[in-house]
PDB file of C-alpha atoms in Angstrom:
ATOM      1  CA  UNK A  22     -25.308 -50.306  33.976  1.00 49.00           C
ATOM      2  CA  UNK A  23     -28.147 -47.681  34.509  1.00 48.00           C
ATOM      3  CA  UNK A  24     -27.067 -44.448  35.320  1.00 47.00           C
ATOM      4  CA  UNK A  25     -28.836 -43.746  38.412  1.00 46.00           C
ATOM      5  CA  UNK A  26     -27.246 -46.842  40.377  1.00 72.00           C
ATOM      6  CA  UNK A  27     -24.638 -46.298  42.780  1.00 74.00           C
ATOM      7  CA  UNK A  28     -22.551 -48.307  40.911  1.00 78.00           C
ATOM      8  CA  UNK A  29     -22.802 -46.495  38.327  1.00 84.00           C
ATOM      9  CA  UNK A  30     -21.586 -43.090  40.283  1.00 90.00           C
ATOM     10  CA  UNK A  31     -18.690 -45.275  41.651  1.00 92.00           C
ATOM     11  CA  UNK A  32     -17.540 -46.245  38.474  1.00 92.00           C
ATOM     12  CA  UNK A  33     -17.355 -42.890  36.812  1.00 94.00           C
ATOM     13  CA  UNK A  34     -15.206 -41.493  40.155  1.00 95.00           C
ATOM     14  CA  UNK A  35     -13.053 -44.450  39.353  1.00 96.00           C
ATOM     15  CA  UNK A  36     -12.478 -43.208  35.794  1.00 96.00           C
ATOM     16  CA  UNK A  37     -12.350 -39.489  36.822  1.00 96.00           C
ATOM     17  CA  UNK A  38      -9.448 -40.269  39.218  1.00 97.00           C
ATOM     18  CA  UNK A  39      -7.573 -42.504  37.112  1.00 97.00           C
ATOM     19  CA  UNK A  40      -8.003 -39.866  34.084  1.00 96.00           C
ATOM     20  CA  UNK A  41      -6.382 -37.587  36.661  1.00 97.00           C
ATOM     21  CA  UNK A  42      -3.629 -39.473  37.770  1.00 98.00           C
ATOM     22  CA  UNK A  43      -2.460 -39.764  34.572  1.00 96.00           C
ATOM     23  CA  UNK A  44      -2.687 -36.125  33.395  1.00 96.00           C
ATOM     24  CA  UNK A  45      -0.434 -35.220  36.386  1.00 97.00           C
ATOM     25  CA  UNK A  46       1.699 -38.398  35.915  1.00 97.00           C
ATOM     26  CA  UNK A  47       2.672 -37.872  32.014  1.00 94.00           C
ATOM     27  CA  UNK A  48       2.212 -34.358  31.925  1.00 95.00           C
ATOM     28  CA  UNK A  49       4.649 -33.314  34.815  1.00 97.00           C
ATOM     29  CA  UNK A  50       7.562 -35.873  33.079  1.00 96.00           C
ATOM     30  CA  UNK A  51       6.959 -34.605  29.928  1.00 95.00           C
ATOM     31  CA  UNK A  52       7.794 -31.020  31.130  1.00 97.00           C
ATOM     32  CA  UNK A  53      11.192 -32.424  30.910  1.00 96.00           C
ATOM     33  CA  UNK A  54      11.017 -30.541  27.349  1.00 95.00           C
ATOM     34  CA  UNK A  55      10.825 -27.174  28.489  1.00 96.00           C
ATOM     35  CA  UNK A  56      13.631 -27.868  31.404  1.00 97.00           C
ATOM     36  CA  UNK A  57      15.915 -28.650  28.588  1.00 96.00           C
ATOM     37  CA  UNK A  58      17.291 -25.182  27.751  1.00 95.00           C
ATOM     38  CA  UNK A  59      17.370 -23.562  31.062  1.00 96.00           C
ATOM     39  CA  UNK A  60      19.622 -26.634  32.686  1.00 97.00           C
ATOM     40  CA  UNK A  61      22.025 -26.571  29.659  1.00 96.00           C
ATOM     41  CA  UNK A  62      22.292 -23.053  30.157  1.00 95.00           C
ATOM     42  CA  UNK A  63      22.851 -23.131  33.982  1.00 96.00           C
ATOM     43  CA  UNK A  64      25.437 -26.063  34.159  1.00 96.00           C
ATOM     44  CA  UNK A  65      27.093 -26.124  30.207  1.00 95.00           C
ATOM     45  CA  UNK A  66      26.481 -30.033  30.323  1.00 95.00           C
ATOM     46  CA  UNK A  67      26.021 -31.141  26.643  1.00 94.00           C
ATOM     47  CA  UNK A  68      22.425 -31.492  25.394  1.00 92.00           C
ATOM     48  CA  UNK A  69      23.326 -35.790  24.995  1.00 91.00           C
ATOM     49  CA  UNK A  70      24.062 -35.735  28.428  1.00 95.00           C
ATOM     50  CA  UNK A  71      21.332 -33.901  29.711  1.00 96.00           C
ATOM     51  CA  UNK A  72      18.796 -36.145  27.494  1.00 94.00           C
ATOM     52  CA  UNK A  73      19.788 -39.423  29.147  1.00 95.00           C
ATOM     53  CA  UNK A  74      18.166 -37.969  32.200  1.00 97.00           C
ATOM     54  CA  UNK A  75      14.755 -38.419  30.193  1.00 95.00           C
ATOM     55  CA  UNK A  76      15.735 -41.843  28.705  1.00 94.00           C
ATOM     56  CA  UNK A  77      16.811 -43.193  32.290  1.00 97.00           C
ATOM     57  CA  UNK A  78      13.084 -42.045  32.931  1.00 96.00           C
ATOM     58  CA  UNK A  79      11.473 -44.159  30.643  1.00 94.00           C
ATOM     59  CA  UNK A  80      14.054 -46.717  31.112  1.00 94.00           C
ATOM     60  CA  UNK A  81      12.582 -46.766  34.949  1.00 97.00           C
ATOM     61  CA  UNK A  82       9.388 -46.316  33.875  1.00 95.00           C
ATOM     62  CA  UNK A  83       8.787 -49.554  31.473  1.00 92.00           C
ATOM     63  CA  UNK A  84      10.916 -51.713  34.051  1.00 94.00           C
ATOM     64  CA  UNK A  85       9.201 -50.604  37.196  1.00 96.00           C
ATOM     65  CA  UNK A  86       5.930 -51.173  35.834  1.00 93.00           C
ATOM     66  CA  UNK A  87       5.765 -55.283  36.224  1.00 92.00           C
ATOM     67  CA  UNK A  88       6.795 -53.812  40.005  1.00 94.00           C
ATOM     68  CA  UNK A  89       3.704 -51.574  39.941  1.00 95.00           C
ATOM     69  CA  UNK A  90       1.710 -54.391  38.924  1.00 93.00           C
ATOM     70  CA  UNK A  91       2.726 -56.721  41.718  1.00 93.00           C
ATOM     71  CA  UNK A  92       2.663 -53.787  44.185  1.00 95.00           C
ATOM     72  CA  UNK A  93      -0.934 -53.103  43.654  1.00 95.00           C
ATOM     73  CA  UNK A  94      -1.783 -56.856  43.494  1.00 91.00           C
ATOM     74  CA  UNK A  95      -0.283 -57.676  46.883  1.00 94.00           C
ATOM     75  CA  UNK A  96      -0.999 -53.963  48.619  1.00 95.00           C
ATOM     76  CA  UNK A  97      -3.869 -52.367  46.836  1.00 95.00           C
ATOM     77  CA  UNK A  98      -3.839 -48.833  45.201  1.00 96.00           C
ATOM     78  CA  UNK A  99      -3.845 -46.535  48.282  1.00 97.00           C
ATOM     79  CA  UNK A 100      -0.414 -47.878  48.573  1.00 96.00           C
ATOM     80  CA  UNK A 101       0.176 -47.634  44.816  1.00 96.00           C
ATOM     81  CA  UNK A 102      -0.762 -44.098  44.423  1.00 98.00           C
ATOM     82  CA  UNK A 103       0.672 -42.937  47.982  1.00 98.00           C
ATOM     83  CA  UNK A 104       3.853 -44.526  47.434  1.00 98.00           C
ATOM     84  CA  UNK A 105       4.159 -43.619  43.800  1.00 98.00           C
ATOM     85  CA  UNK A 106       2.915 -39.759  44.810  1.00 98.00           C
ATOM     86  CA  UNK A 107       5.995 -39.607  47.733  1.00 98.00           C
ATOM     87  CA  UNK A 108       7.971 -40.771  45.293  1.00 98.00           C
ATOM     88  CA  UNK A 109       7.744 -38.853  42.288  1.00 98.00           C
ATOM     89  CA  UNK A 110       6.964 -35.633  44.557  1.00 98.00           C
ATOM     90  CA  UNK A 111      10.307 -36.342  46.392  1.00 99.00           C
ATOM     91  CA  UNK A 112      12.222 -36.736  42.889  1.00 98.00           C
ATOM     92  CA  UNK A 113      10.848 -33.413  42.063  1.00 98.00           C
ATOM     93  CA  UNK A 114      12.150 -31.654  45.097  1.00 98.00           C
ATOM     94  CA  UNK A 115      15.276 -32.924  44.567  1.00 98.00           C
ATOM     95  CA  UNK A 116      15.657 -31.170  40.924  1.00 98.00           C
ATOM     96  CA  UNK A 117      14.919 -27.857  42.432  1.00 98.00           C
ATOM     97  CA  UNK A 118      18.100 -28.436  44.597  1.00 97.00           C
ATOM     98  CA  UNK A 119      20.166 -30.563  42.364  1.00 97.00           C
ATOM     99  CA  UNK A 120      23.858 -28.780  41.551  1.00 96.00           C
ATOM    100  CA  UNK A 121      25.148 -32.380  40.343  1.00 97.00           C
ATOM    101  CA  UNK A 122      24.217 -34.059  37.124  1.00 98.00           C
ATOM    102  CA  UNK A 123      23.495 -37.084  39.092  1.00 98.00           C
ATOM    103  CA  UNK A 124      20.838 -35.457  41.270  1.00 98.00           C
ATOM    104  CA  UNK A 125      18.786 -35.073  38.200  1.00 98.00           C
ATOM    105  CA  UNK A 126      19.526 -38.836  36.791  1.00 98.00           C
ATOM    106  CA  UNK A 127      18.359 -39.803  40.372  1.00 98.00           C
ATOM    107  CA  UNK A 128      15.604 -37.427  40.582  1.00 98.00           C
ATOM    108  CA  UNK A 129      13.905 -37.109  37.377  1.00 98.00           C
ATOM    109  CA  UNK A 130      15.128 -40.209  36.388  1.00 97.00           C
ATOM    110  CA  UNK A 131      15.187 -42.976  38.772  1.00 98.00           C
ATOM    111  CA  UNK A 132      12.156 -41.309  40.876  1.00 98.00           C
ATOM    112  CA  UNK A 133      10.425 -39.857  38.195  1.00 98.00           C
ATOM    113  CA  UNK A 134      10.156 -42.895  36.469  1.00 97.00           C
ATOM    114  CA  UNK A 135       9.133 -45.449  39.670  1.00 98.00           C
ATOM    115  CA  UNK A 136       6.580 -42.588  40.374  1.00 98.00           C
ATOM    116  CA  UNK A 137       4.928 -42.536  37.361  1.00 98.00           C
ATOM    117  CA  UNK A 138       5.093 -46.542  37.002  1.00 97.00           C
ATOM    118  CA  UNK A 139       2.890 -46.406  40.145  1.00 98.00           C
ATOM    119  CA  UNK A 140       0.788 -44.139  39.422  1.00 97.00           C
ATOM    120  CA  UNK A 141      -0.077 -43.842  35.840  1.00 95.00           C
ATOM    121  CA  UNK A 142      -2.073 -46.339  33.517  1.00 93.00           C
ATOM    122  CA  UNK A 143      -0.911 -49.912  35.372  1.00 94.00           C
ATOM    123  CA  UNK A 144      -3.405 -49.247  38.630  1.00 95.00           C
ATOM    124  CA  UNK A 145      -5.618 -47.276  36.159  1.00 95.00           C
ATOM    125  CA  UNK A 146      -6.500 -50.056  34.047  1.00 93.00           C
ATOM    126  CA  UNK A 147      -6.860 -52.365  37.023  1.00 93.00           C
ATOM    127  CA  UNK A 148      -9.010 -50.179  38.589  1.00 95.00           C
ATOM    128  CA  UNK A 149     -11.227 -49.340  35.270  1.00 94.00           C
ATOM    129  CA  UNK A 150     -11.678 -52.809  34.213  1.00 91.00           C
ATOM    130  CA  UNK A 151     -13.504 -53.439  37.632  1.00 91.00           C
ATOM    131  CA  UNK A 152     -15.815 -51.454  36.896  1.00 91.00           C
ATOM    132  CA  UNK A 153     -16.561 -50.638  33.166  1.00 90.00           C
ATOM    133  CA  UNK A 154     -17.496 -53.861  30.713  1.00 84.00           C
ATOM    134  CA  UNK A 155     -19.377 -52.729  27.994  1.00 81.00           C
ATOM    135  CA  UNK A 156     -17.830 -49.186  27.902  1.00 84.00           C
ATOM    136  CA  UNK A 157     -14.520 -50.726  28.899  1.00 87.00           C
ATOM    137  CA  UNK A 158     -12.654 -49.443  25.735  1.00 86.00           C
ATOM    138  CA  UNK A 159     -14.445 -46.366  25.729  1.00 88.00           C
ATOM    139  CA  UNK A 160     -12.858 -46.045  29.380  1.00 91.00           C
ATOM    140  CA  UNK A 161      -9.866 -47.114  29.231  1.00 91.00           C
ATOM    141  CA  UNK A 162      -9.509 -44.407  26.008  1.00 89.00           C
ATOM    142  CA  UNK A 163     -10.751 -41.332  28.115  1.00 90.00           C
ATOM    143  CA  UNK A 164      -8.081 -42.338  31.174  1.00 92.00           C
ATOM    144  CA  UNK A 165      -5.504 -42.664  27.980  1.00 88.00           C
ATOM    145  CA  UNK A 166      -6.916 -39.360  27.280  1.00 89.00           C
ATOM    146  CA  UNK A 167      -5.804 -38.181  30.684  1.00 90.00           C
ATOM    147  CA  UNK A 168      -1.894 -38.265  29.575  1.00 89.00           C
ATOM    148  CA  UNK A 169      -2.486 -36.150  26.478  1.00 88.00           C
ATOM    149  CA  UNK A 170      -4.620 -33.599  28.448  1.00 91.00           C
ATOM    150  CA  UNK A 171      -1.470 -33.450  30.898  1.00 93.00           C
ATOM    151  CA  UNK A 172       0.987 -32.578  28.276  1.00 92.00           C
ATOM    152  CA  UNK A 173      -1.583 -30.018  26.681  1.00 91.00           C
ATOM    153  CA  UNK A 174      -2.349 -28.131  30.413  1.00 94.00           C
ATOM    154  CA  UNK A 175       1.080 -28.599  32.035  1.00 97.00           C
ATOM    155  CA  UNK A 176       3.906 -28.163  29.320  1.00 96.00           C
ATOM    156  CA  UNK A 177       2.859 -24.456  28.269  1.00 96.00           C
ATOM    157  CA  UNK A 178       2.421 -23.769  32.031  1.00 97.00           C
ATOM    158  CA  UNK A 179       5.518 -24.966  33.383  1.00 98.00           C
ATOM    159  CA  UNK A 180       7.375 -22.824  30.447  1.00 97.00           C
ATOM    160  CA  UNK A 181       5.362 -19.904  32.330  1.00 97.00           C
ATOM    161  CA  UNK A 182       6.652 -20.927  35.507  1.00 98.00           C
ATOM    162  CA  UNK A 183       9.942 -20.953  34.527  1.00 98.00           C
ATOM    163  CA  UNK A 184       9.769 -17.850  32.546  1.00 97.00           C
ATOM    164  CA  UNK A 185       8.620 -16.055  35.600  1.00 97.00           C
ATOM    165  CA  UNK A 186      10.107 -18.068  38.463  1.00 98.00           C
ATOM    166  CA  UNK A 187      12.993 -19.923  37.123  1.00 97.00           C
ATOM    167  CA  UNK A 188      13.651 -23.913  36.888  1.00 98.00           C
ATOM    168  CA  UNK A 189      14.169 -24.311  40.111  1.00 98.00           C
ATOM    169  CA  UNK A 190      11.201 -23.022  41.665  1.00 98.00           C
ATOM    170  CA  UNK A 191       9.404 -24.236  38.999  1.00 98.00           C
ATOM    171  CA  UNK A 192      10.796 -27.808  40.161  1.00 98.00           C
ATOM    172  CA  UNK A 193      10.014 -27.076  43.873  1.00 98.00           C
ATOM    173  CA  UNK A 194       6.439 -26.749  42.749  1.00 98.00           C
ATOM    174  CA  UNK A 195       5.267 -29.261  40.854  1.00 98.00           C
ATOM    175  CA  UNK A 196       6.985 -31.492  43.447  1.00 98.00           C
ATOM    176  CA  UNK A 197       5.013 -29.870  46.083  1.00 98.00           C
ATOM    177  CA  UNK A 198       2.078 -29.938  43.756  1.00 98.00           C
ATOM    178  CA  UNK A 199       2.461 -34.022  43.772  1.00 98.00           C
ATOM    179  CA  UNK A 200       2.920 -34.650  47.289  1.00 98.00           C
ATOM    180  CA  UNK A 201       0.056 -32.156  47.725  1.00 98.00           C
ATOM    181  CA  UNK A 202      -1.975 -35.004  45.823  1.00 98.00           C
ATOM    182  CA  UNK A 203      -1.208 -37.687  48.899  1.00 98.00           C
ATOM    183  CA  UNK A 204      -4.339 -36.054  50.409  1.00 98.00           C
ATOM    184  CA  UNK A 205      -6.648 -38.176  47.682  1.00 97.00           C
ATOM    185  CA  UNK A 206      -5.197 -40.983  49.773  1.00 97.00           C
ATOM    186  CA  UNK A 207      -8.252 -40.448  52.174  1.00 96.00           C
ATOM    187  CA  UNK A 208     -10.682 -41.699  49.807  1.00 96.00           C
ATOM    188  CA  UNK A 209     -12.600 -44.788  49.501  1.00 95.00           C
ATOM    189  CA  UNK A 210      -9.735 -46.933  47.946  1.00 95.00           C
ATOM    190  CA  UNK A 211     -11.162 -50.454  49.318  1.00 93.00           C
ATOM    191  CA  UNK A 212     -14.708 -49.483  47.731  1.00 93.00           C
ATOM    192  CA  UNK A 213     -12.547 -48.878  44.417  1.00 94.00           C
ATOM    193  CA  UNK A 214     -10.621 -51.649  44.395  1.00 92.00           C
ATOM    194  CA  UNK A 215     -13.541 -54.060  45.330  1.00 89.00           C
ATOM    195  CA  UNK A 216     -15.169 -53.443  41.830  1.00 87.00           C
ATOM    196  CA  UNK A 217     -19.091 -53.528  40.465  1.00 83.00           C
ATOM    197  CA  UNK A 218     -20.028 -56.315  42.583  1.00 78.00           C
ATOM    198  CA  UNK A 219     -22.333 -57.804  40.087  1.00 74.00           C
ATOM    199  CA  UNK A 220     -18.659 -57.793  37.271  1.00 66.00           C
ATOM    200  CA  UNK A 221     -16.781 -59.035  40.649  1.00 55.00           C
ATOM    201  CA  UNK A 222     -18.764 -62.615  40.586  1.00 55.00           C
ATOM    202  CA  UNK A 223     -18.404 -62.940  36.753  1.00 56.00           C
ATOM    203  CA  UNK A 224     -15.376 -62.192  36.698  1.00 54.00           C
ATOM    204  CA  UNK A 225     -14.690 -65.216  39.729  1.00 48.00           C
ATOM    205  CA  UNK A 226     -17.488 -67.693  37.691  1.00 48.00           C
ATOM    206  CA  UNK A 227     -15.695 -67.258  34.650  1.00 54.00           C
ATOM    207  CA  UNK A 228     -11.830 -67.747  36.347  1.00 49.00           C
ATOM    208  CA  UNK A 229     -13.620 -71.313  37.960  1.00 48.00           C
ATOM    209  CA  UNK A 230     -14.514 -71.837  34.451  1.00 51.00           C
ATOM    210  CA  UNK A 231     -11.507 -70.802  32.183  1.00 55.00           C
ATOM    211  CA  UNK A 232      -8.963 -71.104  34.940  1.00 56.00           C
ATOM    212  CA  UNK A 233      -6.790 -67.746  36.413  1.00 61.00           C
ATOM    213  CA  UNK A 234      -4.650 -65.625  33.968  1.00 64.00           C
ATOM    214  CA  UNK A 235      -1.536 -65.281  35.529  1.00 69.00           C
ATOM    215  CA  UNK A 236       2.172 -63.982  34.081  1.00 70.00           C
ATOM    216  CA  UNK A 237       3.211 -67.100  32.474  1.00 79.00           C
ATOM    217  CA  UNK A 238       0.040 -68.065  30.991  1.00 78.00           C
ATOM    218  CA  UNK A 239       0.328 -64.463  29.654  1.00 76.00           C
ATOM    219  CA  UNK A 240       3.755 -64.548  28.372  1.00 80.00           C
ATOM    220  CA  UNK A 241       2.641 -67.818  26.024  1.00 81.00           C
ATOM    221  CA  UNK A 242      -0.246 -65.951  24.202  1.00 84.00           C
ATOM    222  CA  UNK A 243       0.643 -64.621  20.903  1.00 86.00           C
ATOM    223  CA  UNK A 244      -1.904 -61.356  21.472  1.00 85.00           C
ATOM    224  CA  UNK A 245       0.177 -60.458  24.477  1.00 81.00           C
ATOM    225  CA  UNK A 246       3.147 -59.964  22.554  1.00 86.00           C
ATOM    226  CA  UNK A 247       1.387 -58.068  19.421  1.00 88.00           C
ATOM    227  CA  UNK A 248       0.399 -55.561  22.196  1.00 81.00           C
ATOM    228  CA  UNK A 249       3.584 -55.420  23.606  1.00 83.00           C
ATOM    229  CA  UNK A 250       5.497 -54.672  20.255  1.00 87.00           C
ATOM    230  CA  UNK A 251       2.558 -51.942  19.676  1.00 82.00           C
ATOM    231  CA  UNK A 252       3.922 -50.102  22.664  1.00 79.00           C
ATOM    232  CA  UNK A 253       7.743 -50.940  22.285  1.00 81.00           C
ATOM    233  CA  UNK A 254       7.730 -49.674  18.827  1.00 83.00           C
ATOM    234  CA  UNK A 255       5.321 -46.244  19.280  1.00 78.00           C
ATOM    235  CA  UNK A 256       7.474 -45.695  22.029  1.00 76.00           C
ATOM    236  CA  UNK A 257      10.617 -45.812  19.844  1.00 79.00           C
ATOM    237  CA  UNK A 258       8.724 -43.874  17.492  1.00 77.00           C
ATOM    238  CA  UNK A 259       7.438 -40.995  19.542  1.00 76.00           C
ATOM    239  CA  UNK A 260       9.968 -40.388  22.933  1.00 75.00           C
ATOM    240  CA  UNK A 261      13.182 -40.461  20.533  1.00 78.00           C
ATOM    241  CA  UNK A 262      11.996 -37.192  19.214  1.00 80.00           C
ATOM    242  CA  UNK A 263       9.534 -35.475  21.617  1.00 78.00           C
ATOM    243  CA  UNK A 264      12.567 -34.506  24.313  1.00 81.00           C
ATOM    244  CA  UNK A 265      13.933 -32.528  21.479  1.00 84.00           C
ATOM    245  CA  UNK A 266      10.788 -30.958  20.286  1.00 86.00           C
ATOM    246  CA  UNK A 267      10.666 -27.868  22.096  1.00 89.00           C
ATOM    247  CA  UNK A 268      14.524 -26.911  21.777  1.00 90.00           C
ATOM    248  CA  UNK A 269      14.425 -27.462  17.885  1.00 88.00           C
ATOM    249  CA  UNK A 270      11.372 -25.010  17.780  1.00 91.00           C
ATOM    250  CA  UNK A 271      13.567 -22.503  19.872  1.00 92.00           C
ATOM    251  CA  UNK A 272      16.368 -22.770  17.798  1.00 91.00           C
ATOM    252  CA  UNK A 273      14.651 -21.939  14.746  1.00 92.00           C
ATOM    253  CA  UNK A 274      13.393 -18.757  15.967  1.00 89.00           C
ATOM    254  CA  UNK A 275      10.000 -19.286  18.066  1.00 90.00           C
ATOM    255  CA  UNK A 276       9.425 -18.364  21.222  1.00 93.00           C
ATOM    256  CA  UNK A 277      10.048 -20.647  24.077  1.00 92.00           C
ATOM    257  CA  UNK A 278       6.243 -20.197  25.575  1.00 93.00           C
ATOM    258  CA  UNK A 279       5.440 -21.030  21.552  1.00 92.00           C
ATOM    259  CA  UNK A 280       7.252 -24.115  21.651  1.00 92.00           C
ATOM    260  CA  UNK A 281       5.808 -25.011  24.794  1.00 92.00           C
ATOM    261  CA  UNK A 282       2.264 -24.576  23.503  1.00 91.00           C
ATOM    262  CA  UNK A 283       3.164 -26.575  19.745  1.00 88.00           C
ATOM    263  CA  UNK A 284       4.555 -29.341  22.135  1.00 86.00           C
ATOM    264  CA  UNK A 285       1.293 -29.655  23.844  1.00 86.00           C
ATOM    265  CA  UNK A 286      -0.814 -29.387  21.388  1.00 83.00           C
ATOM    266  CA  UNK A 287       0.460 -33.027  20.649  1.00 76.00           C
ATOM    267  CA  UNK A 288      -1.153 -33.774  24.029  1.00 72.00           C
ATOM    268  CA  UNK A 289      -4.860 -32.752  22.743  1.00 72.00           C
ATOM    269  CA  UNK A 290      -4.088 -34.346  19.281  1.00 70.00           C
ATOM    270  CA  UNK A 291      -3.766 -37.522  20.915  1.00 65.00           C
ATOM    271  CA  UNK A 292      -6.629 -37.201  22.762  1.00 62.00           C
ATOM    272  CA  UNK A 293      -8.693 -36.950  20.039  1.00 64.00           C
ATOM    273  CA  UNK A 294      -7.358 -39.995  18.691  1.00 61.00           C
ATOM    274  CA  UNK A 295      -7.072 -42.005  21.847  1.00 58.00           C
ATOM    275  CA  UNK A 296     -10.972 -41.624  22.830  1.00 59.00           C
ATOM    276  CA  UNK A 297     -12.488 -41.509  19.649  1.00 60.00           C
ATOM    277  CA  UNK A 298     -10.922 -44.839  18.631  1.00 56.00           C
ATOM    278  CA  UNK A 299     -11.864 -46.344  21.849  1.00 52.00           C
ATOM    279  CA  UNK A 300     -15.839 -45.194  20.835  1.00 57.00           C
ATOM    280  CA  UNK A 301     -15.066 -46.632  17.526  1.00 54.00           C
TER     281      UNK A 301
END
């Protein structure tokens, strides 16, 4: 794909956008780290209690994502993105009003999570894979990028935020921040979604050929579920530690905007690994 086509220029504002979808999408929710100590300090709920509002995110998240799928399938992703944007913005607002424990299970959790289903790496790889082929991997490993560079940015500066505003206005803003995103709705979705027209009629030749991959012809293909057991267990792995991360560090004596800026560090460390094993 030569570099000069206009294609080409297409293509990379495809991957630019999804890479910044997803560096708002995981790197808001993962500021759920540095809200940890404020809310236990404001309300007295136990820390066990206060970390089920994260797991009830990524409970959401993983089972709305089959949703996000079909949503984008049967709508497109200006509807994707907008809804997920209202959505998760909404949630947001919410927290910087909650007084019940429940607002934040609803907020953070149940909207968080449905938000970032929608607009995180499930219309991002749709998208991509329209319009990258032989860089596809290298693509889909710079939008993967995107979440690390979220945690890295947004963590450390949310601590600020809450070290000079408090967590509720801190809330308030990154919720207005996300709804303040609905304005990329006015861009050429249908041109993104269409896809390099010269990968669009492979893509159909080869279906005629090889016949459409759909759910179920998924679900019976062994490299489906080696993929999905990747994810399952890194997720086990990483998210039944990282909510704690930041508090630990506290605890032991650093500085909360220190924490905040060790915690994000993991962001750029994945980075590195993300996109340079996708150029491998």
């Amino acid at each position: 794909m030569p570099a000069s086509t206009p294609a080409t220029r297409v293509a990379l504002a495809v991957l630019v956008i999804c890479t910044g979808f997803n560096l708002f999408a995981r790197g808001i929710s993962e500021t759920f780290a540095v809200f940890l100590i404020p809310l236990e300090l404001e309300f007295g709920w136990p820390r066990a209690t206060l970390t089920g509002i994260y797991s009830l995110f990524m409970l959401t998240n993983g089972l709305a994502s089959p949703l996000a799928g079909l949503l984008f399938d049967r709508l497109g992703p200006r509807w994707s993105y907008g809804l997920g944007l209202s959505v998760f913005g909404l949630g947001y607002l919410l927290a910087g009003r909650a007084q019940e424990l429940w607002h934040f299970y609803l907020g953070i959790g149940l909207m968080g999570g449905l938000g970032v289903a929608l607009i995180s790496m499930v219309p991002a790889s749709a998208l991509i894979s329209r319009w990258f082929r032989d860089r596809l991997t290298t693509a889909m490993g710079i939008a993967y990028g995107g979440l690390g560079c979220g945690v890295l940015l947004l963590v450390p500066l949310t601590q600020v935020l809450i070290e000079q505003f408090g967590w509720r206005v801190s809330y308030t803003m990154l919720g207005i921040v996300l709804l303040g995103l609905l304005s990329l709705l006015a861009l050429p979705w249908n041109q993104f979604s269409a896809g390099h027209p010269v990968y669009a009629r492979d893509s159909a030749l080869r279906t005629q050929r090889e016949g459409h991959w759909n759910l179920p012809r998924a679900l019976r293909d062994r490299a489906f579920w080696a993929l999905t057991s990747v994810f399952f267990f890194t997720a086990v792995a990483v998210y039944a530690v990282a909510p704690q991360v930041v508090v630990y560090l506290v605890e032991v004596g650093f500085d909360p905007l220190q924490a905040a800026s060790a915690y994000g560090l993991t962001g750029m460390l994945s980075v590195g690994g993300m996109v340079g094993m996708a150029w491998l």
